[in-house]
Backbone as JSON, one array per atom type, in Angstrom:
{
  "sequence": "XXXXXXXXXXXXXXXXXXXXXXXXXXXXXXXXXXXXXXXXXXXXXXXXXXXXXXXXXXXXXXXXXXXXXXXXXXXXXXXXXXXXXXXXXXXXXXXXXXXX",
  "N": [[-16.64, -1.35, 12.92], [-17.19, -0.4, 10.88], [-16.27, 2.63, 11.07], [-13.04, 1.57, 10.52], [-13.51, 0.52, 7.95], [-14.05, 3.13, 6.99], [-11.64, 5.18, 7.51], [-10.09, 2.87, 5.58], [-10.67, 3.98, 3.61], [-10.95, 7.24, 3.01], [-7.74, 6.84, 3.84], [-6.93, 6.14, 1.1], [-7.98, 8.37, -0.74], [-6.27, 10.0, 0.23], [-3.54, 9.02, -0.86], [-4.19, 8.84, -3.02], [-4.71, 11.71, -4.28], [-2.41, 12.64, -2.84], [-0.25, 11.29, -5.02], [-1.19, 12.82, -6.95], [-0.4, 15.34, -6.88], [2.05, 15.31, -6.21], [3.28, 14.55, -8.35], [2.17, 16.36, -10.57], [3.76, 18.82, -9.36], [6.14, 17.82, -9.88], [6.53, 16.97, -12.95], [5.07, 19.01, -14.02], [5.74, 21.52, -13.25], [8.43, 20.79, -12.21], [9.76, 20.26, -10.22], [11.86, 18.76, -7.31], [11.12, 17.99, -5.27], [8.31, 18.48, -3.32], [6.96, 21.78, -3.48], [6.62, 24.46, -1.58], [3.76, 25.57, -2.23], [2.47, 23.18, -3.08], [2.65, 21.58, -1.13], [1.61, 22.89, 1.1], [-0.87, 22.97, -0.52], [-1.73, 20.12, -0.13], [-1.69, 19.07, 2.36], [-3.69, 20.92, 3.27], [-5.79, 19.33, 1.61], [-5.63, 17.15, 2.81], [-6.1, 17.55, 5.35], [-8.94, 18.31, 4.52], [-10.17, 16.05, 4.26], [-9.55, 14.14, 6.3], [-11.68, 15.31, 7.77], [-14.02, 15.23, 6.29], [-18.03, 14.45, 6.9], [-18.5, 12.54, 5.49], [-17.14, 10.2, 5.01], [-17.07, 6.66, 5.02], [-19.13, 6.58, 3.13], [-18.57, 8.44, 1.17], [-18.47, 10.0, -1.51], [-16.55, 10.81, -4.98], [-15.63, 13.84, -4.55], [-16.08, 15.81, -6.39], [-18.7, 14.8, -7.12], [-20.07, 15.34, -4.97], [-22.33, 17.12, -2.56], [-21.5, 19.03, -0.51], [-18.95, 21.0, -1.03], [-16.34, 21.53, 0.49], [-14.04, 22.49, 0.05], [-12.53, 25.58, -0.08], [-13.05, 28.04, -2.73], [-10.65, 28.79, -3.9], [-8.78, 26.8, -3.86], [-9.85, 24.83, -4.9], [-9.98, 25.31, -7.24], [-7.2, 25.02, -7.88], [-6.87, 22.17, -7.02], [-8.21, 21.22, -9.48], [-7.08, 21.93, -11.46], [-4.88, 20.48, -11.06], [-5.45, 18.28, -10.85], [-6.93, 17.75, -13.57], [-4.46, 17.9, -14.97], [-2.9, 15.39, -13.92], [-3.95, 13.95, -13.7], [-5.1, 12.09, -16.51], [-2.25, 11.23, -17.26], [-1.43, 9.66, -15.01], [-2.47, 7.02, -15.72], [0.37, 6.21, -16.74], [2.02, 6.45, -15.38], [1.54, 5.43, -12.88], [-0.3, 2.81, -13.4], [-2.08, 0.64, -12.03], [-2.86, 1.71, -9.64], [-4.93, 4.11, -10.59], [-6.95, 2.18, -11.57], [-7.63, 1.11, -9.57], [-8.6, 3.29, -8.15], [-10.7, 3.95, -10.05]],
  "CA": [[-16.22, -1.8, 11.6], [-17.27, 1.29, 9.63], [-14.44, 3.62, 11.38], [-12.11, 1.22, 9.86], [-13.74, 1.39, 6.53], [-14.13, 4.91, 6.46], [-10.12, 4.82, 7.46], [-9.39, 2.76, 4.29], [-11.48, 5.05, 2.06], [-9.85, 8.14, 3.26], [-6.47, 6.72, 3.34], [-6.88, 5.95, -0.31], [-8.45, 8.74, -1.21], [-5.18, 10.51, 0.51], [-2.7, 8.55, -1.32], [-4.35, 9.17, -4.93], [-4.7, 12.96, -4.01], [-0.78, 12.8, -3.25], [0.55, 10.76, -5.81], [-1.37, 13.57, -7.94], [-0.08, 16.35, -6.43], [3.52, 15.2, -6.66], [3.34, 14.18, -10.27], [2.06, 17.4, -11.29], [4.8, 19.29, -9.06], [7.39, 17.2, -10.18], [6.54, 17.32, -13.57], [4.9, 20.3, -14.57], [6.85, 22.89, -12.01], [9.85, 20.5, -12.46], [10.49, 20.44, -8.72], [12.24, 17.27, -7.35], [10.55, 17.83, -4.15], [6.98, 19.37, -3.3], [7.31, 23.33, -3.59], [5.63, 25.31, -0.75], [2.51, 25.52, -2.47], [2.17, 22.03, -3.13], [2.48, 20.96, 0.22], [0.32, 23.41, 1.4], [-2.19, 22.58, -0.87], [-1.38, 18.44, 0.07], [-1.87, 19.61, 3.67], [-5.23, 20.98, 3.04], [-6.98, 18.25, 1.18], [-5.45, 16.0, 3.78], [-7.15, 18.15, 6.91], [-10.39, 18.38, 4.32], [-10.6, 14.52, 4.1], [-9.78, 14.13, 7.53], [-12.9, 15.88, 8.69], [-15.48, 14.73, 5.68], [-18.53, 14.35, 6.83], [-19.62, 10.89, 5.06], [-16.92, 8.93, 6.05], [-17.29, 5.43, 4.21], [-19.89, 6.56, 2.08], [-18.21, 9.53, 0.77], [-18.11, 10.08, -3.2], [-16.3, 11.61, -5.29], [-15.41, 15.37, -4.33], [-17.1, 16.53, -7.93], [-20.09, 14.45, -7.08], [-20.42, 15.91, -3.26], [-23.26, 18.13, -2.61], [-21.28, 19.6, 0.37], [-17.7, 21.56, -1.4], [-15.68, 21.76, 1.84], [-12.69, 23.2, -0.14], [-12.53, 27.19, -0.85], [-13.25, 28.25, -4.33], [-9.79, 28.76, -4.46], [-8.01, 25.56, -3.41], [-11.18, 24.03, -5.14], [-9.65, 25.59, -8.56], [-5.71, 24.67, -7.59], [-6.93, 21.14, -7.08], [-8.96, 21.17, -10.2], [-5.91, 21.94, -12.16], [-3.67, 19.44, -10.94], [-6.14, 16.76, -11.22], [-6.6, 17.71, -14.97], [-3.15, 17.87, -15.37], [-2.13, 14.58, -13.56], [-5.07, 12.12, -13.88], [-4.79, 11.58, -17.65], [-0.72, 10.88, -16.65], [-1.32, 8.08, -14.09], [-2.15, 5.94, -16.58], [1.45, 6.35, -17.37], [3.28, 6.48, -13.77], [0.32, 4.02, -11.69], [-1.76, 2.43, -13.79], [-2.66, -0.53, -10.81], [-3.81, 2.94, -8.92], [-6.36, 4.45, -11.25], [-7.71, 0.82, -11.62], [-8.04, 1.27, -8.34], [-9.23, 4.73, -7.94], [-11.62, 3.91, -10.8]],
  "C": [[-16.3, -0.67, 10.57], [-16.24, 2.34, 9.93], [-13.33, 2.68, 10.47], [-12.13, 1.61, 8.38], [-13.66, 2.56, 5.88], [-12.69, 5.42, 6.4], [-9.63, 4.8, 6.37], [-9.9, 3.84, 3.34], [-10.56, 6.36, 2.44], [-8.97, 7.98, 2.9], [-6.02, 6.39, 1.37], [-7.25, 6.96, -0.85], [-7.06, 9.68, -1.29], [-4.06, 9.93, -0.02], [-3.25, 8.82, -2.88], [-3.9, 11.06, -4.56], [-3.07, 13.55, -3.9], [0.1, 12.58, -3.88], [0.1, 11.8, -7.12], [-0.84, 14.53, -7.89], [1.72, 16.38, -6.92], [3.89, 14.73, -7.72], [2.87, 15.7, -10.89], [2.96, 18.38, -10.74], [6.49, 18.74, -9.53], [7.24, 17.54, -11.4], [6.28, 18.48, -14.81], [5.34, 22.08, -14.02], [7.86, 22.16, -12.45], [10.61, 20.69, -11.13], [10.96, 18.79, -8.57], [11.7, 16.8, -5.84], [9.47, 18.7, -4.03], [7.4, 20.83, -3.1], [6.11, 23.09, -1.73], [4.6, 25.8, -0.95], [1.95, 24.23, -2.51], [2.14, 21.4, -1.92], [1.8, 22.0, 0.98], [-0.94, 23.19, 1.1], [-2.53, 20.79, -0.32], [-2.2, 18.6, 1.51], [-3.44, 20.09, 3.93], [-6.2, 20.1, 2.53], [-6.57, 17.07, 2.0], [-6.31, 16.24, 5.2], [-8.49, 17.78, 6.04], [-11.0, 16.88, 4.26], [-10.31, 14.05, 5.15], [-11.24, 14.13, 8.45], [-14.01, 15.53, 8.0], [-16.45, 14.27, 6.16], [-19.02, 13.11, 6.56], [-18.32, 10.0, 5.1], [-16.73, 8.33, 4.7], [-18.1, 5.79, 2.96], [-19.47, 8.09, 1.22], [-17.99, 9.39, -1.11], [-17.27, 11.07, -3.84], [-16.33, 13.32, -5.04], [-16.51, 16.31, -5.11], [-18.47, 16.42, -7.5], [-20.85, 15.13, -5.74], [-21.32, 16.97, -3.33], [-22.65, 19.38, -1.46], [-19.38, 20.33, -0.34], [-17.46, 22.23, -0.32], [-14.58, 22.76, 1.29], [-13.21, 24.77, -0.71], [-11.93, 27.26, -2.47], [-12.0, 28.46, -5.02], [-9.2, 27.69, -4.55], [-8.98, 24.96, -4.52], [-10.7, 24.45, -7.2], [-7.72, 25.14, -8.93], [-6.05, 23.37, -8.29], [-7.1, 20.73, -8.58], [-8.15, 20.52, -11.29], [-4.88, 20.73, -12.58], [-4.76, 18.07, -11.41], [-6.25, 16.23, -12.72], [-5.33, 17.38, -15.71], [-2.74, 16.15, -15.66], [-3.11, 13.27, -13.77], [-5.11, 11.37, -15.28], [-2.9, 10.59, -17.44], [-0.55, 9.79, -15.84], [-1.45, 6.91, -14.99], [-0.65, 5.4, -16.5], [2.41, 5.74, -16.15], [2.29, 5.35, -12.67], [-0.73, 3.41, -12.0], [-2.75, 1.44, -12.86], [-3.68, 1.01, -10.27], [-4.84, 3.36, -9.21], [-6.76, 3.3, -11.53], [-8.43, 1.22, -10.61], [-9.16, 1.43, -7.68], [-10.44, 4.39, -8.72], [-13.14, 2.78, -10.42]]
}
């Protein structure tokens, strides 16, 4: 039962993480499809949440005592999140309910 759980948590965690990614490529690049950085970077926090460690009980990235992502990716992300998380409001508000 906890593999499943840990499943949904992931998969959610992977669907906010992409709906951020492609809101801040779409709108602040102005691409109409993920660039080749953006899906690289998508690609990476999808392997790094793949492999997490805690699973079900996993928290927030920020809150994590263990920063899996390189200091660079770990400043990409950072970016976009700033960018795009104020913005959901806007484009998914059900989502950050969600997420929140």
């Amino acid at each position: 039962m906890s593999s499943i759980n840990s499943k949904c948590r992931i998969d959610k965690e992977k669907r906010i993480i992409e709906f951020m990614i492609r809101l801040y490529c779409r709108r602040k690049e102005g691409n109409e499809e993920l660039c080749d950085e953006c899906r690289g970077l998508l690609n990476y926090a999808y392997n790094r949440l793949d492999r997490c460690p805690f699973g079900n009980d996993k928290k927030s990235c920020r809150h994590c005592r263990i920063h899996c992502y390189s200091p660079e990716m770990r400043m990409r992300i950072r970016n976009i999140m700033r960018y795009s998380g104020p913005r959901m409001i806007l484009y998914a508000p059900l989502e950050i309910l969600r997420h929140l």
